[in-house]
Amino acid sequence: MVVLRIRNVHKRKYAFICVCIAVFVVYRYLSVPGPRGRRMSRKLGLSSNTSQFTLAGEPFRILGGSIHYFRVPRAYWRDRLMKMKACGINTLTTYVPWNLHQPERGVFNFHTQLDLEAYINLAADLGLWVILRPGPYISSELDLGGLPSWLLRDGSMRLRTTHPGFAEAVNTFFDKLIPKVVPLQFKKGGPIIAVQVENEYGSFAKDQGYMVFIKEALQSRGISELLLTADNLNTLKSGGVTGAIRSVKLQKLNQRGIQDLHAIQPNSPAIVMDYWTGGYDVWGDLHHLLPPEDMVSTVREILRRGMSVNLYMFHGGSSFGFMSGALADPSYRALVPSYDYDAPLSEAGEYTPKYHLLRDLFSRYSTGESVPDMPALHYREAYEPAIMYQHLSLWDALSFTEGPFKSAKPINMENLPVNNKNGQSYGYILYETTITSGGLLKSCDNVRDRALVFVDRSYIGLFKRRSLELAVPDGKGRRTLSLLVENCGRVHQGRDLDKQHKGLVGDILLNNIPLRDFTIYSLDMKPSFIDSLYQAPWKTLTETPSFPGFYMGRLFAYGYPSDTFVKLPGWEKGAVFINGLNLGRYWSIGPQQTLYLPGPFLNSGINQVIVFEEQEGDYKVYFEDTPDLGMAVDIQ
C-alpha cells in the first residue's frame, strides 16, 4: 500500500509538471514582454485599421530611427542600438542591400558584417521593434540603389519592372532572404512589426504590375505583418499598392501634402517613414547640415499632429569601400564615402546637439517607460603618422589581377569575363592598345566615369564627363596607349538605372578612327587582390615615384585600438586600405577630408596601411582624433 501511494504521488507530480510546461510554452510563444515589461499577446500585430496604430490591440506610436547594419562595424552594432534606445526610440528600421548579400549569381553572403538575423535579434534583445525594408531596390545612396551590377549583363534588362530577367533574379534573392526573416516577425515571437514594399516606386513607376509582384513575392514566402510603401509627397499617388499603407518622406512639413496623404487613406494612421535629419554629400561640393532647431521643431510638429515618425538617418555610419552611389541630375556627381548625414548620432557614434534635443522630446512620449542612461562614448586617438616606405607602380601590380583579357572592342565593366562571369562591380579597369601616331583623342562621352590617359606609361591627360578631347603627342613607332577608367559610383536613383554601365561603354576615337585590339585588366581592388600584393615586387620609396601606384606604411596601435580618422594632406585622389579593408575614396577637392577608421578594424600592434594614389602622393598618412567633413553649408 505504501509503495502504491508513493507511485500515485509521483504520477500527480509528473502530470502537474507537464501542465506547467505546456502553459509556459503557450505563454512564451503567444505573448512576450511589451514596451513596459508586461506581457502582451502576439495574436494581433501592428494594425492600421483606425486613425492610430495599434500593436497587440493597444495604441502604439512608431518612434523610429534608421541604422544600417552594413554601414556600421559589427563590433559596434550593440553600442549604436543602445544609444538609439537611450534616445527614447522604440523602433529600428533598416534597408537590406541586395548587391552586398548577392555579389554574384548563386553566391550569397549573410555572415559576419552581413548577418541580418543577428542584427534583428540584437534589436529584440535591446527592446527595439523592427521595420524591415528589404527592397529589392532601396536607393539609400548606394551604388545602383542597392541592386547588383551583374543584372546589367543582360542587354535587355529593365530594372524595377516585371521584366522576366529582373523578376527571376528577385525571386531567387527573396528565396534566400525572406525565410531568414519570417521567424523574426512579431506574430511568431520576433521584433519585426512591419515590412516595406520596395522603395519610392512613385518616382519611377514604369510598370503598373511591379508593386503587386513585389507584395506577392513577400507574402507568398510568409511575410504576414503590416505592409507599407514609402514615397515623396509629390509621388504618393503613383507609388502605392493595395494592401499596404502609404507613408511619406520629407524634410519640411507640407500642409497640402499631408492633406493629400489623409485624402488617399482617410482612415489610416499617418507616418513619416523618412524624416530626413540631414543630407548626404557629393565630391566637389560642400558638407550639408540641417540646423538642430529646424530638425527638432519639425519632429515636434509631426508628433503634435499625432503622426508616427522614423528618423532617416538616426545614425548614418559609413559607405565603406566603393559602396557610394551618385546623382545624375542635373549632371553626374559622385557621393563621398562618409554617410554621417548630419544625423543625431555622428558617423563615429558621437552624441550631437540633435541627439540631446530628440532625447528630451521623445522622453515625453515614452508612455511611462523610463529612457535608459546614455552609454559612454568610445575613446578616439590621434596615432603617430604612418610613414610610407615602399612603393609599387600600377604597372607592376597588373600581374596580380584577374586576366588580362583580349578584345577587339572595348568591353564595359559589367560584361568583363571575371568573377565567375558576373562581371566587375566596382573599382578601376585598365584598357591598353597600340597606336602608331599622335593626334586628337576623342572619348565620344563613352568614359564612365573618369579616365587617366597614358602613352608608354607617361601621363598625358584626363577624360571627365565634360572633357571629351585630348591631344596625343607625336612619336615614332608603335606605342602603348593606356586608359585607367574609374567607376566613381553608379547612380542610385532616377529613371535611367538600366544605363549605369561603367568603364568604356563605346568606342574611343584617335583622329576619328575607332581604337581596336585592347588588352583589359580588372582592378576591382577587393581584399583578395590587396592581400595578393604583399607578394608583389615592392620597391623602397624614392623621391620621384611613378603614378598611379600603391604606397605601403605601418600604423602602430598599442593596447586596445581606438577609433581614429585618416587624413591625407598632399595626396590627390585614390583609396585607403587598412589591413586589406577598403575604407573608401579620398579626393583633394573635398568636401570630405578625413576617412573614419573604426578601432575594431585595427590590430593591437602593427597595422598595414596601403594607399592607392592616382596622380600625386606624399610620404605620410596622418591619423587624427576628430573628423573633418569639410566646409559646411545649411540645407535650404
XYZ file of C-alpha atoms in Angstrom:
636
model
C 0.000 0.000 0.000
C 2.810 2.424 0.811
C 4.516 1.673 -2.490
C 1.240 2.286 -4.439
C 0.636 5.582 -2.623
C 4.160 6.818 -3.452
C 3.693 5.891 -7.121
C 0.394 7.835 -7.277
C 2.070 10.889 -5.754
C 4.827 10.737 -8.404
C 2.194 10.417 -11.163
C 0.339 13.506 -9.889
C 3.597 15.480 -9.658
C 4.573 14.413 -13.181
C 1.181 15.424 -14.575
C 1.359 18.779 -12.788
C 4.838 19.465 -14.187
C 3.658 18.597 -17.736
C 0.734 21.029 -17.421
C 3.080 23.766 -16.188
C 5.463 23.228 -19.098
C 2.595 23.348 -21.593
C 1.249 26.569 -20.096
C 4.734 28.100 -20.157
C 5.270 27.191 -23.821
C 1.933 28.694 -24.863
C 2.599 31.772 -22.745
C 6.137 32.137 -24.123
C 5.259 31.964 -27.778
C 1.898 33.702 -27.782
C 2.979 36.550 -25.527
C 6.250 38.341 -24.838
C 7.302 41.424 -22.892
C 5.791 44.661 -24.107
C 7.414 48.094 -24.010
C 6.966 48.456 -20.236
C 7.960 44.935 -19.308
C 4.457 43.476 -19.013
C 3.453 40.702 -21.361
C 1.391 41.261 -24.486
C -0.482 38.999 -26.872
C 1.218 38.046 -30.138
C -2.000 37.243 -31.979
C -2.531 40.805 -33.219
C 0.404 42.582 -34.828
C 0.780 46.204 -35.894
C -2.596 47.325 -37.236
C -3.655 50.410 -39.204
C -7.408 49.899 -39.141
C -8.046 53.162 -37.304
C -6.541 56.640 -37.321
C -3.941 55.398 -34.821
C -1.647 52.385 -34.988
C -2.284 49.553 -32.553
C 0.164 46.828 -31.573
C -1.267 43.728 -29.895
C -4.565 45.625 -29.789
C -3.179 48.581 -27.844
C -2.448 52.139 -29.112
C 1.085 52.427 -30.462
C 3.121 55.259 -31.939
C 6.206 54.468 -34.002
C 9.182 56.497 -32.797
C 11.667 55.096 -35.259
C 15.234 55.565 -36.390
C 17.303 54.154 -39.244
C 20.666 52.477 -38.669
C 22.048 50.275 -41.436
C 23.946 47.202 -40.254
C 26.077 47.255 -43.412
C 27.336 50.787 -42.649
C 28.347 50.108 -39.029
C 31.169 47.756 -37.933
C 29.550 44.685 -36.411
C 31.558 45.219 -33.233
C 29.656 48.498 -32.799
C 26.112 47.284 -33.526
C 25.242 46.979 -29.838
C 26.739 50.365 -28.983
C 24.777 52.177 -31.694
C 21.474 50.435 -30.899
C 21.863 51.094 -27.166
C 22.386 54.780 -27.944
C 19.240 54.636 -30.060
C 17.275 53.100 -27.199
C 18.643 55.746 -24.815
C 17.264 58.458 -27.099
C 13.714 57.244 -26.498
C 13.302 55.484 -29.850
C 11.189 52.304 -29.868
C 11.633 51.052 -33.451
C 14.700 50.324 -35.587
C 14.420 50.484 -39.375
C 16.965 49.102 -41.807
C 17.332 48.518 -45.509
C 18.652 45.216 -46.905
C 21.287 45.720 -49.670
C 20.807 43.087 -52.375
C 24.129 43.931 -54.045
C 26.103 43.132 -50.885
C 24.167 39.983 -49.990
C 24.387 38.527 -53.524
C 27.641 39.758 -55.107
C 27.404 37.092 -57.839
C 24.618 34.950 -59.253
C 24.262 31.946 -56.972
C 26.599 33.390 -54.318
C 25.002 34.676 -51.104
C 26.541 36.288 -48.043
C 24.601 36.570 -44.778
C 27.618 36.192 -42.483
C 29.744 38.389 -40.188
C 29.132 42.034 -41.203
C 26.048 40.996 -43.219
C 24.400 38.744 -40.609
C 20.942 40.288 -40.815
C 19.371 37.746 -38.449
C 21.918 38.541 -35.723
C 21.249 42.259 -36.155
C 17.478 41.860 -35.835
C 17.849 39.553 -32.824
C 20.153 42.081 -31.179
C 17.497 44.761 -31.650
C 14.979 42.460 -29.975
C 17.344 41.798 -27.058
C 17.626 45.550 -26.503
C 13.858 46.067 -26.571
C 13.519 47.589 -30.038
C 10.840 46.761 -32.595
C 11.953 46.486 -36.230
C 10.590 47.717 -39.555
C 12.357 45.815 -42.328
C 12.935 47.383 -45.755
C 14.079 44.505 -48.000
C 13.807 46.241 -51.359
C 14.798 44.761 -53.758
C 15.610 48.371 -54.722
C 16.459 50.511 -51.685
C 18.219 53.654 -53.033
C 19.952 54.514 -49.725
C 22.625 56.413 -51.688
C 24.223 53.057 -52.590
C 25.757 52.160 -55.951
C 22.815 51.335 -58.298
C 20.415 51.840 -55.388
C 21.492 48.530 -53.853
C 20.818 46.451 -56.983
C 23.635 44.081 -58.031
C 25.574 45.250 -61.079
C 25.555 41.784 -62.675
C 21.929 42.436 -63.602
C 23.256 44.833 -66.251
C 24.944 41.989 -68.158
C 21.516 41.336 -69.690
C 21.321 43.765 -72.620
C 17.517 43.777 -72.490
C 17.328 44.273 -68.718
C 14.658 46.621 -67.364
C 15.306 47.124 -63.665
C 12.430 47.605 -61.217
C 9.869 46.098 -63.575
C 8.293 42.680 -64.152
C 10.808 42.081 -66.955
C 11.414 38.285 -66.802
C 15.140 38.621 -66.151
C 14.623 41.014 -63.249
C 11.638 39.148 -61.776
C 13.553 35.862 -61.847
C 16.546 37.442 -60.099
C 14.301 38.997 -57.422
C 12.599 35.669 -56.787
C 15.959 33.932 -56.391
C 17.145 36.553 -53.894
C 13.878 36.527 -51.925
C 14.029 32.715 -51.795
C 17.202 33.146 -49.721
C 16.361 36.308 -47.794
C 12.720 36.026 -46.747
C 12.914 32.598 -44.986
C 15.585 34.129 -42.724
C 13.281 36.900 -41.500
C 9.900 35.107 -41.448
C 10.559 33.556 -37.975
C 11.518 37.021 -36.692
C 8.073 38.513 -37.296
C 6.007 39.835 -34.397
C 3.303 37.161 -34.566
C 5.992 34.480 -34.395
C 7.632 35.986 -31.327
C 10.121 38.265 -33.094
C 10.573 42.045 -33.273
C 9.564 42.720 -36.927
C 6.278 44.648 -36.791
C 6.132 45.867 -40.414
C 7.783 45.308 -43.811
C 8.190 47.915 -46.540
C 7.299 47.025 -50.140
C 10.130 48.266 -52.414
C 11.073 51.950 -52.037
C 9.957 55.220 -53.597
C 8.351 53.493 -56.569
C 6.158 56.526 -57.222
C 9.173 58.401 -58.608
C 9.920 55.523 -61.021
C 6.536 53.945 -61.856
C 7.429 52.268 -65.165
C 5.364 49.105 -64.614
C 1.867 49.031 -63.145
C 2.183 45.381 -62.165
C 5.530 45.666 -60.436
C 4.416 46.641 -56.935
C 1.797 43.883 -56.935
C 4.550 41.436 -57.918
C 6.821 42.556 -55.052
C 3.982 42.491 -52.500
C 3.001 38.960 -53.535
C 6.662 37.881 -53.557
C 6.856 38.883 -49.880
C 3.524 37.436 -48.776
C 3.852 34.147 -50.663
C 7.085 33.489 -48.766
C 5.500 34.041 -45.365
C 5.542 37.770 -44.652
C 2.340 38.346 -42.667
C 2.961 41.583 -40.768
C 1.752 45.039 -41.786
C 2.971 46.147 -45.229
C 3.737 49.752 -46.123
C 5.119 51.791 -49.006
C 7.189 54.976 -48.794
C 7.217 57.854 -51.287
C 7.872 61.558 -51.517
C 4.799 63.740 -51.113
C 4.607 64.590 -54.830
C 4.672 60.929 -55.942
C 2.376 59.413 -53.317
C -0.452 58.573 -55.687
C 1.653 56.512 -58.102
C 3.765 54.608 -55.580
C 1.246 52.632 -53.550
C -0.202 49.151 -53.801
C -3.464 47.737 -52.498
C -2.959 46.023 -49.148
C -0.109 48.271 -47.981
C -0.499 51.582 -46.155
C 1.276 54.583 -47.667
C 3.884 56.619 -45.829
C 5.738 59.797 -46.767
C 9.305 61.050 -46.949
C 10.067 64.682 -46.227
C 12.291 67.216 -44.521
C 9.777 70.055 -44.234
C 6.105 69.645 -43.392
C 3.915 70.450 -46.363
C 0.316 71.100 -45.355
C -1.095 70.235 -48.775
C 0.985 67.053 -48.988
C -0.220 65.859 -45.596
C -3.789 66.604 -46.681
C -3.212 64.529 -49.819
C -1.996 61.641 -47.661
C -5.107 61.806 -45.495
C -7.287 62.054 -48.612
C -5.714 58.921 -50.140
C -6.163 56.873 -46.943
C -8.565 58.794 -44.666
C -8.990 56.091 -42.030
C -5.340 55.086 -41.654
C -2.669 56.395 -39.298
C -0.168 58.807 -40.810
C 3.553 58.065 -40.678
C 6.560 59.994 -41.932
C 8.632 56.962 -42.872
C 11.691 59.057 -43.647
C 12.126 62.329 -41.856
C 15.497 63.413 -43.254
C 17.586 64.573 -40.298
C 20.309 65.926 -42.604
C 21.656 65.014 -46.013
C 24.436 63.372 -47.988
C 27.418 65.000 -49.712
C 28.910 64.839 -53.212
C 32.502 65.348 -54.280
C 33.371 68.926 -55.204
C 30.525 70.433 -53.165
C 30.097 71.476 -49.525
C 29.207 69.463 -46.410
C 25.448 69.757 -45.832
C 23.966 70.461 -42.403
C 20.414 70.813 -41.127
C 20.293 73.117 -38.073
C 19.256 71.194 -34.934
C 16.487 73.694 -34.167
C 14.926 73.180 -37.612
C 15.028 69.417 -37.188
C 13.509 69.223 -33.728
C 10.776 71.766 -34.497
C 9.602 69.664 -37.453
C 9.712 66.413 -35.484
C 7.823 68.098 -32.641
C 5.120 69.231 -35.080
C 4.857 65.735 -36.602
C 4.267 64.287 -33.144
C 1.868 67.080 -32.168
C -0.292 66.089 -35.132
C -0.491 62.541 -33.777
C 1.651 61.076 -36.552
C 4.344 58.418 -36.254
C 7.875 59.186 -37.421
C 11.074 57.456 -38.461
C 14.338 59.408 -38.442
C 16.415 58.852 -41.566
C 19.144 58.673 -40.548
C 19.373 58.329 -36.775
C 22.954 57.161 -37.297
C 24.350 57.133 -40.820
C 27.720 55.429 -40.482
C 29.999 54.970 -43.490
C 29.696 53.687 -47.046
C 32.968 51.789 -46.783
C 34.847 50.724 -49.889
C 33.217 51.642 -53.186
C 29.597 51.388 -51.947
C 28.612 55.026 -52.572
C 26.150 55.955 -55.286
C 25.897 59.043 -57.486
C 23.475 61.657 -58.788
C 22.598 62.136 -62.456
C 20.505 65.302 -62.344
C 21.362 67.968 -63.414
C 24.797 66.419 -64.062
C 26.754 63.389 -62.866
C 28.122 63.829 -59.319
C 29.592 61.044 -57.191
C 28.916 60.729 -53.447
C 31.574 60.766 -50.730
C 32.106 57.650 -48.557
C 31.042 59.323 -45.311
C 27.367 58.760 -44.558
C 27.456 60.944 -41.474
C 24.270 62.574 -42.847
C 24.431 65.222 -40.097
C 22.432 62.642 -38.144
C 21.707 62.797 -34.376
C 24.442 60.205 -33.837
C 27.578 61.078 -35.796
C 29.469 58.829 -38.199
C 31.698 57.681 -35.323
C 28.798 57.242 -32.872
C 29.194 60.574 -31.072
C 26.272 62.394 -29.474
C 25.315 65.623 -31.244
C 23.071 68.557 -30.232
C 20.327 66.891 -32.306
C 20.583 63.772 -30.149
C 20.082 65.681 -26.904
C 17.133 67.659 -28.284
C 15.450 64.469 -29.532
C 16.077 62.634 -26.273
C 14.325 65.413 -24.401
C 11.419 65.376 -26.884
C 10.972 61.593 -27.123
C 11.145 61.122 -23.367
C 7.763 62.884 -23.209
C 6.271 60.228 -25.493
C 7.734 57.163 -23.782
C 4.315 56.176 -22.315
C 5.613 55.678 -18.799
C 8.759 53.772 -19.722
C 11.915 55.457 -18.464
C 14.560 56.274 -21.033
C 17.806 54.352 -20.362
C 21.019 56.113 -19.434
C 23.236 57.208 -22.299
C 26.111 54.745 -22.954
C 29.653 56.011 -22.536
C 31.475 57.201 -25.662
C 34.426 55.377 -27.208
C 37.869 56.874 -26.882
C 39.369 58.375 -30.037
C 43.075 58.641 -30.659
C 45.469 60.634 -32.831
C 48.055 57.999 -33.721
C 51.547 58.718 -34.967
C 51.625 59.232 -38.761
C 52.305 56.220 -40.962
C 55.469 56.799 -42.973
C 55.156 55.349 -46.495
C 58.341 53.371 -47.004
C 57.525 51.183 -50.024
C 56.076 51.797 -53.463
C 54.525 49.581 -56.138
C 53.670 51.054 -59.525
C 50.320 50.212 -61.061
C 52.095 48.525 -63.952
C 53.968 46.170 -61.604
C 50.675 45.229 -59.920
C 48.937 44.132 -63.131
C 50.231 40.567 -62.923
C 48.141 40.135 -59.746
C 44.846 40.989 -61.451
C 42.366 38.544 -62.942
C 43.161 38.368 -66.645
C 44.308 40.127 -68.774
C 41.627 39.814 -71.443
C 41.905 40.448 -75.165
C 39.099 42.136 -77.068
C 38.820 43.810 -80.474
C 36.485 46.452 -78.998
C 36.199 47.942 -75.514
C 34.192 45.835 -73.027
C 32.317 47.603 -70.252
C 32.969 46.708 -66.626
C 29.802 44.640 -66.133
C 30.458 42.422 -69.155
C 34.055 41.510 -68.369
C 34.504 37.717 -68.035
C 35.597 37.997 -64.381
C 34.184 36.927 -61.004
C 32.755 33.679 -62.357
C 31.374 35.556 -65.380
C 29.448 38.019 -63.233
C 31.469 40.989 -64.449
C 33.202 43.610 -62.340
C 31.142 45.635 -59.872
C 33.442 48.360 -58.549
C 36.879 49.927 -58.778
C 39.045 50.589 -61.808
C 39.599 48.990 -65.181
C 42.673 49.424 -67.411
C 42.407 49.398 -71.212
C 45.576 49.213 -73.307
C 46.039 49.301 -77.066
C 48.750 50.130 -79.601
C 48.938 53.396 -81.565
C 51.332 54.459 -84.327
C 50.702 58.209 -84.427
C 49.702 61.195 -82.376
C 46.633 63.328 -82.944
C 43.264 64.078 -81.382
C 41.791 61.511 -78.994
C 38.004 61.709 -78.520
C 36.091 59.952 -75.757
C 32.711 60.413 -77.530
C 31.256 60.563 -73.991
C 31.966 56.831 -73.639
C 34.104 57.090 -70.473
C 32.296 56.130 -67.253
C 33.282 57.967 -65.201
C 36.837 59.248 -65.296
C 39.951 58.125 -67.178
C 43.644 58.844 -66.734
C 45.323 58.564 -70.148
C 48.942 57.421 -70.690
C 51.271 56.888 -73.645
C 54.024 54.405 -72.898
C 53.047 54.765 -69.227
C 53.608 58.532 -69.221
C 50.560 60.567 -68.192
C 49.163 62.841 -70.943
C 45.752 63.919 -69.654
C 42.329 63.205 -68.218
C 38.904 62.362 -69.598
C 35.956 63.504 -67.493
C 32.271 63.856 -68.270
C 32.796 67.324 -69.725
C 36.311 66.982 -71.175
C 35.814 64.898 -74.294
C 39.008 65.578 -76.281
C 42.699 65.140 -75.590
C 45.845 65.745 -77.651
C 48.153 62.735 -78.071
C 51.766 63.824 -78.736
C 53.502 62.606 -81.863
C 56.046 59.840 -81.559
C 57.909 57.215 -83.540
C 56.943 53.605 -83.975
C 54.374 51.595 -82.032
C 53.416 52.961 -78.632
C 51.079 51.779 -75.894
C 48.029 53.921 -75.166
C 46.515 53.201 -71.723
C 43.248 54.394 -70.193
C 42.754 53.813 -66.456
C 38.974 54.179 -66.030
C 37.344 54.580 -62.625
C 33.771 53.668 -61.731
C 33.083 56.611 -59.404
C 29.705 55.168 -58.391
C 26.540 54.183 -60.231
C 23.531 56.470 -59.983
C 21.338 55.402 -57.052
C 18.039 56.968 -58.129
C 16.168 58.168 -61.197
C 14.689 56.526 -64.271
C 17.973 55.629 -66.002
C 19.166 52.812 -63.743
C 19.385 50.476 -66.749
C 22.081 52.702 -68.283
C 24.634 52.530 -65.476
C 27.343 50.509 -67.228
C 30.876 51.534 -66.286
C 34.329 51.515 -67.881
C 34.417 52.212 -71.609
C 30.853 51.904 -72.861
C 31.648 52.568 -76.531
C 34.394 53.495 -78.973
C 37.295 55.858 -78.309
C 38.484 57.645 -81.479
C 42.008 58.657 -82.472
C 41.873 61.023 -85.439
C 38.234 59.937 -85.893
C 39.216 56.248 -86.225
C 37.960 53.845 -83.514
C 40.698 52.239 -81.431
C 40.827 48.443 -81.624
C 42.581 45.363 -80.181
C 42.531 46.046 -76.432
C 44.194 44.291 -73.539
C 41.974 44.750 -70.484
C 42.849 44.423 -66.775
C 40.240 44.252 -63.997
C 41.238 46.288 -60.939
C 38.296 45.807 -58.573
C 40.647 46.111 -55.572
C 38.821 43.528 -53.480
C 40.538 42.330 -50.268
C 41.876 39.237 -52.060
C 43.668 41.459 -54.604
C 45.105 43.787 -51.948
C 46.303 40.770 -49.931
C 47.990 39.317 -53.026
C 50.043 42.485 -53.433
C 52.146 41.567 -50.398
C 53.962 39.170 -52.760
C 54.490 41.908 -55.375
C 57.901 43.469 -56.177
C 57.616 46.478 -53.852
C 60.474 48.968 -54.020
C 61.926 51.366 -51.484
C 60.193 54.695 -51.891
C 62.238 57.211 -53.873
C 61.823 60.958 -54.129
C 60.230 60.630 -57.574
C 57.915 57.589 -57.535
C 55.717 56.912 -60.539
C 51.961 57.338 -60.585
C 49.492 55.709 -60.402
C 50.809 53.443 -57.679
C 50.413 51.768 -54.319
C 52.156 53.043 -51.188
C 52.739 50.975 -48.069
C 53.291 52.074 -44.495
C 52.541 50.950 -40.950
C 50.278 52.200 -38.201
C 51.223 51.170 -34.665
C 48.302 50.815 -32.250
C 49.364 49.586 -28.827
C 46.840 48.228 -26.366
C 43.165 48.149 -27.301
C 42.877 50.020 -30.636
C 40.773 53.183 -30.661
C 38.767 54.951 -33.339
C 40.710 57.438 -35.433
C 40.379 59.459 -38.649
C 42.680 59.138 -41.653
C 43.837 62.400 -43.236
C 45.926 62.700 -46.401
C 47.214 66.246 -46.980
C 49.393 66.369 -50.077
C 47.657 63.414 -51.734
C 45.382 63.947 -54.739
C 42.908 61.101 -55.301
C 42.671 57.404 -54.536
C 41.622 54.882 -51.900
C 42.906 53.784 -48.473
C 43.244 50.153 -47.347
C 43.806 49.228 -43.694
C 44.778 45.581 -43.136
C 43.303 44.846 -46.571
C 39.953 46.559 -45.871
C 38.912 49.370 -48.195
C 37.956 52.411 -46.082
C 36.842 54.375 -49.141
C 37.926 57.027 -51.605
C 39.681 60.280 -50.777
C 39.883 63.267 -53.111
C 41.537 66.616 -52.519
C 38.555 68.530 -53.982
C 36.552 67.661 -50.826
C 34.384 68.336 -49.011
C 35.344 65.225 -47.014
C 38.912 65.499 -45.700
C 39.125 62.510 -43.325
C 38.103 58.861 -43.515
C 36.625 57.220 -40.422
C 38.776 54.313 -39.213
C 36.932 52.308 -36.505
C 39.041 50.786 -33.750
C 37.725 47.237 -34.494
C 39.389 47.423 -37.935
C 42.793 47.694 -36.246
C 45.058 45.130 -34.641
C 46.937 45.717 -31.436
C 50.461 46.326 -32.687
C 51.351 46.635 -36.363
C 48.728 47.528 -38.990
C 49.365 47.623 -42.732
C 48.382 50.856 -44.463
C 48.165 50.816 -48.272
C 47.214 53.878 -50.296
C 46.371 53.695 -53.983
C 47.121 57.135 -55.420
C 46.295 58.171 -58.966
C 48.370 61.291 -59.532
C 50.216 62.931 -56.635
C 51.284 61.473 -53.308
C 53.047 62.302 -50.086
C 55.198 60.275 -47.743
C 52.858 60.370 -44.751
C 49.346 59.354 -43.760
C 48.006 61.138 -40.686
C 45.620 59.867 -38.014
C 43.587 62.440 -36.102
C 41.116 62.252 -33.223
C 38.486 64.474 -34.832
C 36.659 64.172 -38.174
C 36.856 66.770 -40.935
C 33.942 66.525 -43.352
C 34.707 69.861 -44.986
C 33.356 73.379 -45.209
C 29.682 73.294 -44.270
C 26.517 74.870 -45.623
C 22.960 74.710 -44.275
C 20.426 72.674 -46.233
C 17.910 75.033 -47.822
